[in-house]
mmCIF file of C-alpha atoms in Angstrom:
data_model
loop_
_atom_site.group_PDB
_atom_site.id
_atom_site.type_symbol
_atom_site.label_atom_id
_atom_site.label_comp_id
_atom_site.label_asym_id
_atom_site.label_seq_id
_atom_site.Cartn_x
_atom_site.Cartn_y
_atom_site.Cartn_z
ATOM 1 C CA MET A 82 162.953 142.256 162.824
ATOM 2 C CA SER A 83 160.525 141.061 165.782
ATOM 3 C CA ARG A 84 160.414 138.392 167.381
ATOM 4 C CA ARG A 85 156.993 138.022 166.236
ATOM 5 C CA ARG A 86 158.092 138.469 162.322
ATOM 6 C CA ILE A 87 160.961 135.910 163.222
ATOM 7 C CA ALA A 88 158.906 133.122 164.813
ATOM 8 C CA SER A 89 155.843 133.735 161.670
ATOM 9 C CA VAL A 90 158.809 133.362 159.129
ATOM 10 C CA THR A 91 159.847 130.031 160.780
ATOM 11 C CA ARG A 92 156.502 128.755 161.042
ATOM 12 C CA LEU A 93 156.151 129.776 157.481
ATOM 13 C CA ALA A 94 159.497 127.676 156.729
ATOM 14 C CA LEU A 95 158.487 124.905 158.816
ATOM 15 C CA SER A 96 154.895 124.080 157.690
ATOM 16 C CA ARG A 97 156.639 124.563 153.975
ATOM 17 C CA ALA A 98 159.341 121.877 154.570
ATOM 18 C CA ALA A 99 156.587 119.289 156.629
ATOM 19 C CA LEU A 100 154.467 119.999 153.212
ATOM 20 C CA ALA A 101 157.649 119.155 151.353
ATOM 21 C CA CYS A 102 158.677 115.481 152.850
ATOM 22 C CA ALA A 103 154.590 114.348 153.385
ATOM 23 C CA VAL A 104 154.158 115.191 149.173
ATOM 24 C CA VAL A 105 157.711 112.985 148.843
ATOM 25 C CA VAL A 106 156.389 109.780 151.386
ATOM 26 C CA ALA A 107 152.833 109.831 149.664
ATOM 27 C CA ALA A 108 154.568 109.497 146.188
ATOM 28 C CA ALA A 109 156.719 107.035 147.559
ATOM 29 C CA CYS A 110 153.959 104.937 149.146
ATOM 30 C CA GLY A 111 151.609 105.531 146.436
ATOM 31 C CA ALA A 112 153.678 104.833 143.879
ATOM 32 C CA SER A 113 154.661 101.420 142.387
ATOM 33 C CA GLN A 114 156.303 99.671 140.088
ATOM 34 C CA GLN A 115 154.439 98.280 137.219
ATOM 35 C CA PRO A 116 155.204 95.233 135.454
ATOM 36 C CA GLN A 117 156.722 95.548 132.752
ATOM 37 C CA LEU A 118 156.781 93.334 128.992
ATOM 38 C CA LYS A 119 158.274 92.240 126.828
ATOM 39 C CA VAL A 120 158.239 89.892 123.682
ATOM 40 C CA LEU A 121 160.408 87.061 123.236
ATOM 41 C CA SER A 122 159.842 85.985 120.522
ATOM 42 C CA VAL A 123 156.238 84.781 118.036
ATOM 43 C CA GLU A 124 156.075 81.326 116.594
ATOM 44 C CA ASN A 125 153.718 79.851 114.923
ATOM 45 C CA SER A 126 151.417 77.426 116.558
ATOM 46 C CA ALA A 127 149.349 74.495 116.725
ATOM 47 C CA VAL A 128 147.552 74.538 119.531
ATOM 48 C CA THR A 129 144.133 75.870 119.845
ATOM 49 C CA HIS A 130 142.674 78.972 122.218
ATOM 50 C CA ALA A 131 139.361 79.183 123.050
ATOM 51 C CA GLY A 132 138.103 76.762 120.910
ATOM 52 C CA ARG A 133 139.690 78.091 117.475
ATOM 53 C CA ALA A 134 142.955 77.355 116.182
ATOM 54 C CA ALA A 135 146.048 80.474 116.735
ATOM 55 C CA ASP A 136 147.567 81.302 113.930
ATOM 56 C CA MET A 137 150.410 82.490 116.307
ATOM 57 C CA VAL A 138 151.566 82.259 119.407
ATOM 58 C CA LEU A 139 153.646 85.430 121.189
ATOM 59 C CA PHE A 140 156.015 84.702 124.157
ATOM 60 C CA VAL A 141 155.712 87.637 126.612
ATOM 61 C CA GLU A 142 158.492 87.885 129.045
ATOM 62 C CA VAL A 143 156.485 89.915 132.376
ATOM 63 C CA VAL A 144 158.687 90.999 134.879
ATOM 64 C CA ASN A 145 158.119 92.314 138.466
ATOM 65 C CA PRO A 146 160.315 94.989 139.112
ATOM 66 C CA ALA A 147 158.950 95.442 142.927
ATOM 67 C CA GLU A 148 159.944 94.216 146.255
ATOM 68 C CA ARG A 149 157.526 92.070 146.364
ATOM 69 C CA PRO A 150 155.415 88.832 144.936
ATOM 70 C CA LEU A 151 153.191 89.672 142.064
ATOM 71 C CA GLU A 152 150.126 87.413 141.672
ATOM 72 C CA LEU A 153 148.634 87.252 137.730
ATOM 73 C CA HIS A 154 145.366 86.756 137.008
ATOM 74 C CA ARG A 155 144.988 87.734 133.042
ATOM 75 C CA LEU A 156 145.718 89.695 130.720
ATOM 76 C CA GLN A 157 143.420 91.752 128.566
ATOM 77 C CA TYR A 158 145.182 92.260 125.387
ATOM 78 C CA ARG A 159 144.564 93.693 121.885
ATOM 79 C CA PHE A 160 147.127 93.907 119.140
ATOM 80 C CA GLU A 161 146.885 97.261 116.951
ATOM 81 C CA PRO A 162 149.397 98.323 114.545
ATOM 82 C CA SER A 163 151.590 100.778 116.131
ATOM 83 C CA VAL A 164 151.095 103.783 113.514
ATOM 84 C CA HIS A 165 147.324 104.315 112.482
ATOM 85 C CA VAL A 166 146.239 102.860 110.150
ATOM 86 C CA ALA A 167 142.561 103.174 108.598
ATOM 87 C CA GLY A 168 140.424 100.588 108.367
ATOM 88 C CA VAL A 169 142.090 98.006 110.811
ATOM 89 C CA VAL A 170 140.381 96.660 113.108
ATOM 90 C CA PRO A 171 142.535 95.949 116.813
ATOM 91 C CA VAL A 172 142.050 92.063 117.340
ATOM 92 C CA HIS A 173 140.970 91.074 120.913
ATOM 93 C CA GLY A 174 141.489 88.681 123.350
ATOM 94 C CA GLU A 175 142.140 87.345 126.927
ATOM 95 C CA VAL A 176 144.697 84.658 129.021
ATOM 96 C CA LEU A 177 143.463 83.759 132.203
ATOM 97 C CA LEU A 178 146.823 83.405 133.952
ATOM 98 C CA SER A 179 147.749 82.001 137.968
ATOM 99 C CA ARG A 180 151.529 82.409 137.965
ATOM 100 C CA THR A 181 153.218 84.341 140.890
ATOM 101 C CA VAL A 182 156.035 86.323 139.804
ATOM 102 C CA ASP A 183 158.977 86.976 142.590
ATOM 103 C CA PRO A 184 160.346 90.336 143.482
ATOM 104 C CA GLY A 185 162.480 91.184 140.178
ATOM 105 C CA ALA A 186 162.269 87.663 138.749
ATOM 106 C CA ALA A 187 160.479 87.192 135.160
ATOM 107 C CA VAL A 188 157.755 84.430 133.856
ATOM 108 C CA VAL A 189 156.502 83.652 130.120
ATOM 109 C CA VAL A 190 153.515 83.597 129.333
ATOM 110 C CA GLU A 191 151.908 82.190 126.158
ATOM 111 C CA VAL A 192 149.397 85.445 124.515
ATOM 112 C CA PRO A 193 148.013 83.533 120.546
ATOM 113 C CA LEU A 194 147.718 85.995 118.207
ATOM 114 C CA PRO A 195 144.825 84.553 116.166
ATOM 115 C CA HIS A 196 144.351 85.005 112.435
ATOM 116 C CA ASP A 197 143.380 88.045 110.917
ATOM 117 C CA ASP A 198 142.594 88.890 107.596
ATOM 118 C CA SER A 199 142.317 93.340 108.466
ATOM 119 C CA LEU A 200 145.654 93.045 110.820
ATOM 120 C CA PRO A 201 148.772 93.767 109.102
ATOM 121 C CA LEU A 202 151.266 91.239 110.123
ATOM 122 C CA ASP A 203 154.009 92.388 107.796
ATOM 123 C CA GLU A 204 154.058 95.242 109.817
ATOM 124 C CA GLU A 205 155.198 96.426 113.690
ATOM 125 C CA LEU A 206 152.180 95.567 115.729
ATOM 126 C CA MET A 207 151.190 96.887 118.969
ATOM 127 C CA LEU A 208 150.263 94.522 122.400
ATOM 128 C CA ARG A 209 148.210 96.442 124.333
ATOM 129 C CA GLY A 210 146.053 95.566 127.343
ATOM 130 C CA ARG A 211 145.740 95.265 130.905
ATOM 131 C CA LEU A 212 147.177 92.656 133.161
ATOM 132 C CA TYR A 213 145.222 91.854 136.502
ATOM 133 C CA ALA A 214 147.238 90.684 139.151
ATOM 134 C CA THR A 215 147.511 90.834 143.537
ATOM 135 C CA GLN A 216 149.848 92.709 145.246
ATOM 136 C CA ASP A 217 150.384 92.731 149.250
ATOM 137 C CA GLN A 218 146.552 91.077 148.780
ATOM 138 C CA LEU A 219 145.161 94.275 146.737
ATOM 139 C CA GLN A 220 143.605 93.526 143.754
ATOM 140 C CA ARG A 221 145.239 95.864 140.593
ATOM 141 C CA SER A 222 145.391 95.971 137.458
ATOM 142 C CA PHE A 223 148.422 97.412 135.374
ATOM 143 C CA ASP A 224 148.296 98.970 132.099
ATOM 144 C CA VAL A 225 150.706 97.226 129.839
ATOM 145 C CA ARG A 226 152.364 97.687 126.346
ATOM 146 C CA ALA A 227 154.593 95.478 124.317
ATOM 147 C CA ARG A 228 156.243 96.072 120.697
ATOM 148 C CA VAL A 229 155.516 93.102 118.676
ATOM 149 C CA ALA A 230 158.069 92.787 115.485
ATOM 150 C CA ALA A 231 156.661 92.406 111.888
ATOM 151 C CA GLN A 232 156.456 89.047 110.549
ATOM 152 C CA ARG A 233 158.057 88.900 107.369
#
């Protein structure tokens, strides 16, 4: 093999290796660990939210798996059946938050579940939404979801 051919193959191999390293570094830097939600319990509530009585309140654990603090601002959410049911309209809401979750730590957030006759509480529900927070002085938002066991 000629010297020119060997140099060409070597440059190509180095270019591919550099590209692979750049992709790995970019993925590691861009990838952030999302907060995780878990429903701890569902209880009846006597507390009013947004001027109306909430029939139930969910105690939701928000875990920060990242290595940096996460300052929570609000949770926009909806409750809907975990399987599609015709004619069921999701229940929407928002909770304003002012909490800091340390790295690897968790906080508990109360999420009201207003009584709505169209929402089947005797079936498993999904809590889906968007959590708005600040991390590393950047405004961030995360898609979140958690299963809510049937209330019998």
